[in-house]
């Protein structure tokens, strides 16, 4: 029996009614009087010089109100391509017209003269010297040259003795490693712990492989949309479909040089985000520019094709991975080298490469990662950014090792897992975690020990780790004259977080769940709230809600003490009233009466405040086991069973948590088996849901969710962020199940039927 | 030299730019997709039985989406007339259609069958037994019968001895006072102090007169407008032009039985209010009903004609007044009997009748007031509700007395004024007040002692007293990453109050004025705020702003102490930074840096909270002196000089205060000389600005504003509410000036040219 009344219960979402009735207002539902519609003039080439932009014909079209190019960006910050385009679909100009069709027609009338340049789409080609350069100053040393150069620099700085011999030697060695000069590098990160060379030397078995993961799109249902309205006073209002309205505000301010306090961002209901709805470049900034120029509100709504060519999807990558183990299954060393396909701008997920260490005790670890420019659009976050890719490599390789050493893959993992107090390679020591409990839970759920399989059937297991972020937030809780409570805050709800916040406040105030309503403000009204990414909201805003509700409770108790002529200590909140703890004589007073009373006290209306920013997060694990059956004729992978466990700390709303586990697992399944953005030299060739396969309900496996609760000390009521972890293991889970079924190791995703058939043929089947 | 940097300065209004550029969004600017337009079917008679309502023809009109009558009001609360209409223009039904013209056409097609009843428009006729009765149970005793009945009831309850003789006597006396049974009475109030009969007996001079003040309209520029949008979930959003969004929320909830937390009221920029923009009956409730029925957003916007026939203007009244004085000018007694024209519903301003006592030491006072039903629309507040009417009677009569006793009207008033500690007749003792200072200031401003006048010229002086209200409010102040501050609150700005709040916060945070922005929330987001009436906002929300800014300052100091490694006591806010008080070593840190830093502290974003409800208000006086010249041919009154002083406690923004003094004085001038709503038995006959005269710029006198500052102990920085006082003396000021010019005492307003001419003829000129 739970100690709680509202927490831990699967109450319906606060926004359920408005979502199912269609009352929720999305960005596309914003219509302002006199509103214009914006469209982009986009590059027709993946890489080309722009020789001329001729807008004269387009400007003549009736209904066209403005055409803007980079010349209209007073701040000088790059919004449109000017001298060069770097990918197919890159915006070169934008038009605002009275009607979307007119805007599109005008966009077609803008004449761009190009000089087409050779393009590069493959990261391994892009790092070669002969590859076309997208940006200057983008040449970096590979890992081995980097070690040499580090020593070289040190010696060159040391005047105490003569190093010339060693310097010459180092220079010669670097010369030999000339092919380790990488071109088109946008970023790099390097971590190490112990000595991997020693680790591999001590290993009984060293396995090495290269893993290739494709770029995939977040495929949120709602394309990007903005409505910008710039007043004649210069004040900017933007209706934005975004995960982070405060980030949009500062993004617009920074890009266009507008004072922060002149910008108001009103975030509309979101049709999915998954990390892809943070930036201002796609629609928000162009809409503001068009509204500034026309003096009219301007809406820009991307099409699905534009989402594919100019979206900011998850980066693909190539990971070279090497792991050494003892014959008893003790893991000793791992070395990873990752090349992340950043597209045309420096990318985001490269930092996740360190998660190649998993939750295992690697005494020796070396991780090097490079972001690489290619002629694609930039990338952005996608549910646990970078980690599904990394876990695919790491967990696939562990599975190979288990198979080679004939170890049970669950036992093998359990044996090597870190526990509380263990050192984390290249990190601080492990706090209290539920790694083993979570893997054991999913194994128990499928009766792993007694698993059976038929022909072409196999079982795969994998894990993925993640730590929710933490960010700043403020919140207010008011008590109304009718005794109900209202939450006011500014964080976005993608996954049901508002419901969790309402549950927390209801629990603390002893109110029925439906007596707590929640309201979201714009950036002009709500206190600062961190963006809804990194599984941060329930952790951060949940803690904030707790503080705000406790502040409200304090005020209720004080007012009641005043009214009931007693002291605060003798009172408690119970069933939406303040009552004497000892019922002799029993006295109580309703919140509504206290709210009315408060309006005539010096303290005024009952408003509790919560303000919060940082507490340590606790890592969480997701573990999955899939049973599959392969059709050797068609290569089709059928999922017979998919169990997905996750340490959620505490499930504030089990139904919502299960929804996240199912959603993440399913997205991982799709990435593993069907999703990929495909490119040829000209750019993306499958920009739409006809050619870019996403699963339909007919494709989807039934996901058995297993909730594990190992309390996070600083989470609200022990809760951890739950949105991201469940996607992390699935790519590997699926590959490992396929390997177990038909003894083929697919290292390049997605495992499309034709690829499976090819692999079977390669394996002689 | 002021000790303040931003306070006490005439900074421009925070909304100046958006007001002058037209960017401000009024109710009429709200356009929602799919929005319908509502129109009323209104009574064509001032008093009639409704025999039948036939909507069938109207319903057939293409574009009509719904027609509603009282039958559609599930709560049963009266929204529309059913069996009887009580005034011309009373709503009987409402129609929603796709277009305002279609709605109007449909309204014309609704056929109402009436049985016309006799109507009564004059209060003195309405109290007679033969007058038509508007409501039942509306018969009350007049003042003398009331005294007799009080004794009678007491004797009837006393069984200790035989009172039959006295009872018979009392009954006989009451019989004799049969004409003191008043009919159509809606409300009554009675106050007394001392013994007026004794006071009059001791007086050397007793003056008695009857004063008649017409009903006037608030004539706000923006007619009433609502847009209601009821979602399929039942959630109600109302865009309302209102002085009190929280009152509108509870008004809609109460009238229609909708839970409070299902209603959100978004208040739009207001085109004037003056007290007339509080109720829900005119447009808000009907718009919600039409949206509920159609499932579409519905806008209702009143025309100017509807504002006159169905608005809620200021009540007219008839005041019988009697004042007794000694020959040395010592006032001894006053007796007043007022009949307030409530229209068809019980009215609001009757309580102000007690202000017949002015700010004078009346040892003996008796005030009786009755609200009287007539066949007009109801009334509402209008700038110091009831007080201009009452001050007109009281100050005219004092002027008469001064003339009769040959006393200087300024000296006469100063002699009788109450000072700190004096008993207030029928009230508590006087706090620290600036009555004498205020009257003396205006006298000094016009050099009263040395005043001169030509033929047909005269000087008039009068005063009016008022005490600002106090109500509950909450407010938040946030510090942004750029170091600027934002205020968030829910109270409406009619008069520049937002500017005062921004000044208070800027002062306390030592920020430049333009680094403080202010934002208003709807009832879903902002903490509760009292309605903007009763000159309450600067007092209440100013105190709230002070608390919120002080809370913000506290947090800034704490954060700075943490960052600068020192203690809070050694720090101060200065020029938008936190600095060490002793500059050895000098250290300081900007707010922007602290705001950024706060986002990584456990305390989170910098948000200060202020919550406030009650502190004692302090009375304020307005005093005015006018010099006029009368054209004896045309009766036109030309104002040669108009000086207006006011005790404002502390002028947070002198320019804004002067604006209020000028505006109030000018409205009083218009009421005195031209404004009146005219009625015949059929109803209002001047429903528009062609026949209802309001002053144009050509009519307006130049007002010389004189600011007096006698600190209010509990006002923010000593400030009092300033909006209402300046209208209170002007009616009397003008009448007194006319009396001084041409020796006629006009007791019935307005002093239209023809009335002045008539009076001059009556006076033999």
CSV table of N, CA and C in Angstrom, one decimal, chain B residues 684-737:
chain,number,residue,atom,x,y,z
B,684,UNK,N,-34.8,56.7,-22.3
B,684,UNK,CA,-33.7,57.7,-22.6
B,684,UNK,C,-33.9,58.3,-24.0
B,685,UNK,N,-33.8,59.6,-24.1
B,685,UNK,CA,-34.1,60.3,-25.4
B,685,UNK,C,-32.8,60.9,-26.0
B,686,UNK,N,-31.7,60.8,-25.3
B,686,UNK,CA,-30.5,61.3,-25.9
B,686,UNK,C,-29.3,60.3,-25.9
B,687,UNK,N,-29.6,59.1,-26.6
B,687,UNK,CA,-28.6,58.0,-26.5
B,687,UNK,C,-27.5,58.2,-27.5
B,688,UNK,N,-26.7,59.2,-27.4
B,688,UNK,CA,-25.6,59.3,-28.4
B,688,UNK,C,-25.0,60.7,-28.2
B,689,UNK,N,-23.8,60.8,-28.8
B,689,UNK,CA,-23.0,62.1,-28.5
B,689,UNK,C,-23.5,63.3,-29.3
B,690,UNK,N,-24.5,63.1,-30.1
B,690,UNK,CA,-25.1,64.2,-30.8
B,690,UNK,C,-26.0,65.0,-29.8
B,691,UNK,N,-26.8,64.2,-29.0
B,691,UNK,CA,-27.7,64.8,-28.1
B,691,UNK,C,-27.2,64.9,-26.6
B,692,UNK,N,-26.3,64.0,-26.3
B,692,UNK,CA,-25.7,64.0,-25.0
B,692,UNK,C,-24.4,64.7,-25.1
B,693,UNK,N,-24.3,65.9,-24.6
B,693,UNK,CA,-23.2,66.8,-24.7
B,693,UNK,C,-22.0,66.4,-23.8
B,694,UNK,N,-20.9,66.1,-24.4
B,694,UNK,CA,-19.7,66.1,-23.6
B,694,UNK,C,-18.7,67.2,-24.2
B,695,UNK,N,-17.8,67.6,-23.3
B,695,UNK,CA,-17.0,68.7,-23.8
B,695,UNK,C,-16.0,68.3,-24.9
B,696,UNK,N,-15.8,69.2,-25.8
B,696,UNK,CA,-14.7,69.0,-26.7
B,696,UNK,C,-13.5,69.8,-26.2
B,697,UNK,N,-12.4,69.7,-26.9
B,697,UNK,CA,-11.2,70.4,-26.5
B,697,UNK,C,-11.5,71.9,-26.5
B,698,UNK,N,-12.4,72.4,-27.4
B,698,UNK,CA,-12.7,73.8,-27.4
B,698,UNK,C,-13.5,74.2,-26.2
B,699,UNK,N,-14.2,73.3,-25.5
B,699,UNK,CA,-15.0,73.7,-24.3
B,699,UNK,C,-14.1,73.7,-23.1
B,700,UNK,N,-13.0,73.0,-23.1
B,700,UNK,CA,-12.3,72.7,-21.8
B,700,UNK,C,-11.6,73.9,-21.3
B,701,UNK,N,-11.7,74.1,-19.9
B,701,UNK,CA,-10.9,75.0,-19.3
B,701,UNK,C,-9.5,74.5,-19.1
B,702,UNK,N,-8.5,75.4,-19.0
B,702,UNK,CA,-7.2,75.0,-18.6
B,702,UNK,C,-7.2,74.8,-17.1
B,703,UNK,N,-6.7,73.6,-16.7
B,703,UNK,CA,-6.7,73.3,-15.2
B,703,UNK,C,-5.3,73.5,-14.7
B,704,UNK,N,-5.2,74.3,-13.6
B,704,UNK,CA,-4.0,74.6,-12.9
B,704,UNK,C,-3.9,73.6,-11.8
B,705,UNK,N,-3.0,72.5,-11.9
B,705,UNK,CA,-3.0,71.5,-10.9
B,705,UNK,C,-2.0,71.9,-9.8
B,706,UNK,N,-2.5,71.7,-8.6
B,706,UNK,CA,-1.7,72.0,-7.4
B,706,UNK,C,-1.5,70.7,-6.6
B,707,UNK,N,-0.3,70.2,-6.5
B,707,UNK,CA,-0.1,68.9,-5.8
B,707,UNK,C,0.3,69.2,-4.4
B,708,UNK,N,-0.5,68.6,-3.4
B,708,UNK,CA,-0.2,68.8,-2.0
B,708,UNK,C,0.2,67.4,-1.5
B,709,UNK,N,1.3,67.3,-0.7
B,709,UNK,CA,1.8,66.0,-0.3
B,709,UNK,C,1.8,65.9,1.2
B,710,UNK,N,0.7,65.4,1.8
B,710,UNK,CA,0.7,65.0,3.2
B,710,UNK,C,0.7,63.5,3.3
B,711,UNK,N,1.9,63.0,3.7
B,711,UNK,CA,2.2,61.6,3.6
B,711,UNK,C,1.1,60.7,4.3
B,712,UNK,N,0.6,59.7,3.5
B,712,UNK,CA,-0.2,58.6,4.1
B,712,UNK,C,0.6,57.6,4.8
B,713,UNK,N,0.4,57.4,6.1
B,713,UNK,CA,1.4,56.5,6.8
B,713,UNK,C,1.5,55.1,6.2
B,714,UNK,N,0.4,54.6,5.6
B,714,UNK,CA,0.5,53.2,5.1
B,714,UNK,C,0.5,53.1,3.6
B,715,UNK,N,0.6,54.3,2.9
B,715,UNK,CA,0.7,54.3,1.5
B,715,UNK,C,2.1,53.9,1.1
B,716,UNK,N,2.3,53.4,-0.1
B,716,UNK,CA,3.6,53.1,-0.6
B,716,UNK,C,4.4,54.4,-0.8
B,717,UNK,N,5.4,54.6,0.0
B,717,UNK,CA,6.2,55.9,0.0
B,717,UNK,C,5.3,57.1,0.3
B,718,UNK,N,4.2,56.8,1.0
B,718,UNK,CA,3.3,57.9,1.5
B,718,UNK,C,2.2,58.2,0.5
B,719,UNK,N,2.1,57.5,-0.6
B,719,UNK,CA,1.1,57.8,-1.6
B,719,UNK,C,-0.3,57.5,-1.2
B,720,UNK,N,-1.3,58.3,-1.7
B,720,UNK,CA,-2.7,58.0,-1.6
B,720,UNK,C,-3.2,57.7,-3.0
B,721,UNK,N,-4.4,57.1,-3.1
B,721,UNK,CA,-5.0,57.0,-4.4
B,721,UNK,C,-5.4,58.4,-4.9
B,722,UNK,N,-5.2,58.6,-6.2
B,722,UNK,CA,-5.4,59.9,-6.7
B,722,UNK,C,-6.5,60.0,-7.8
B,723,UNK,N,-7.1,58.9,-8.2
B,723,UNK,CA,-8.0,59.0,-9.4
B,723,UNK,C,-9.3,59.6,-9.2
B,724,UNK,N,-9.9,59.4,-8.0
B,724,UNK,CA,-11.3,59.9,-7.8
B,724,UNK,C,-11.4,61.3,-7.2
B,725,UNK,N,-10.6,61.7,-6.3
B,725,UNK,CA,-10.9,62.9,-5.6
B,725,UNK,C,-11.2,64.1,-6.5
B,726,UNK,N,-10.4,64.3,-7.6
B,726,UNK,CA,-10.5,65.6,-8.3
B,726,UNK,C,-11.9,65.9,-8.9
B,727,UNK,N,-12.8,64.9,-9.1
B,727,UNK,CA,-14.1,65.2,-9.6
B,727,UNK,C,-15.0,65.7,-8.6
B,728,UNK,N,-14.7,65.4,-7.3
B,728,UNK,CA,-15.7,65.6,-6.2
B,728,UNK,C,-16.2,67.0,-6.0
B,729,UNK,N,-15.2,68.0,-6.1
B,729,UNK,CA,-15.7,69.4,-5.8
B,729,UNK,C,-16.3,70.2,-6.9
B,730,UNK,N,-16.1,69.7,-8.2
B,730,UNK,CA,-16.2,70.6,-9.3
B,730,UNK,C,-17.6,71.1,-9.6
B,731,UNK,N,-18.6,70.2,-9.3
B,731,UNK,CA,-20.0,70.6,-9.6
B,731,UNK,C,-20.3,71.8,-8.7
B,732,UNK,N,-19.9,71.7,-7.5
B,732,UNK,CA,-20.2,72.8,-6.5
B,732,UNK,C,-19.3,74.0,-6.9
B,733,UNK,N,-18.1,73.8,-7.2
B,733,UNK,CA,-17.2,74.9,-7.5
B,733,UNK,C,-17.8,75.8,-8.6
B,734,UNK,N,-18.3,75.1,-9.7
B,734,UNK,CA,-18.9,75.8,-10.8
B,734,UNK,C,-20.2,76.6,-10.4
B,735,UNK,N,-21.0,75.9,-9.6
B,735,UNK,CA,-22.3,76.5,-9.2
B,735,UNK,C,-22.0,77.7,-8.3
B,736,UNK,N,-21.0,77.6,-7.4
B,736,UNK,CA,-20.6,78.7,-6.5
B,736,UNK,C,-20.0,79.9,-7.3
B,737,UNK,N,-19.3,79.6,-8.3
B,737,UNK,CA,-18.7,80.7,-9.1
B,737,UNK,C,-19.8,81.4,-9.9
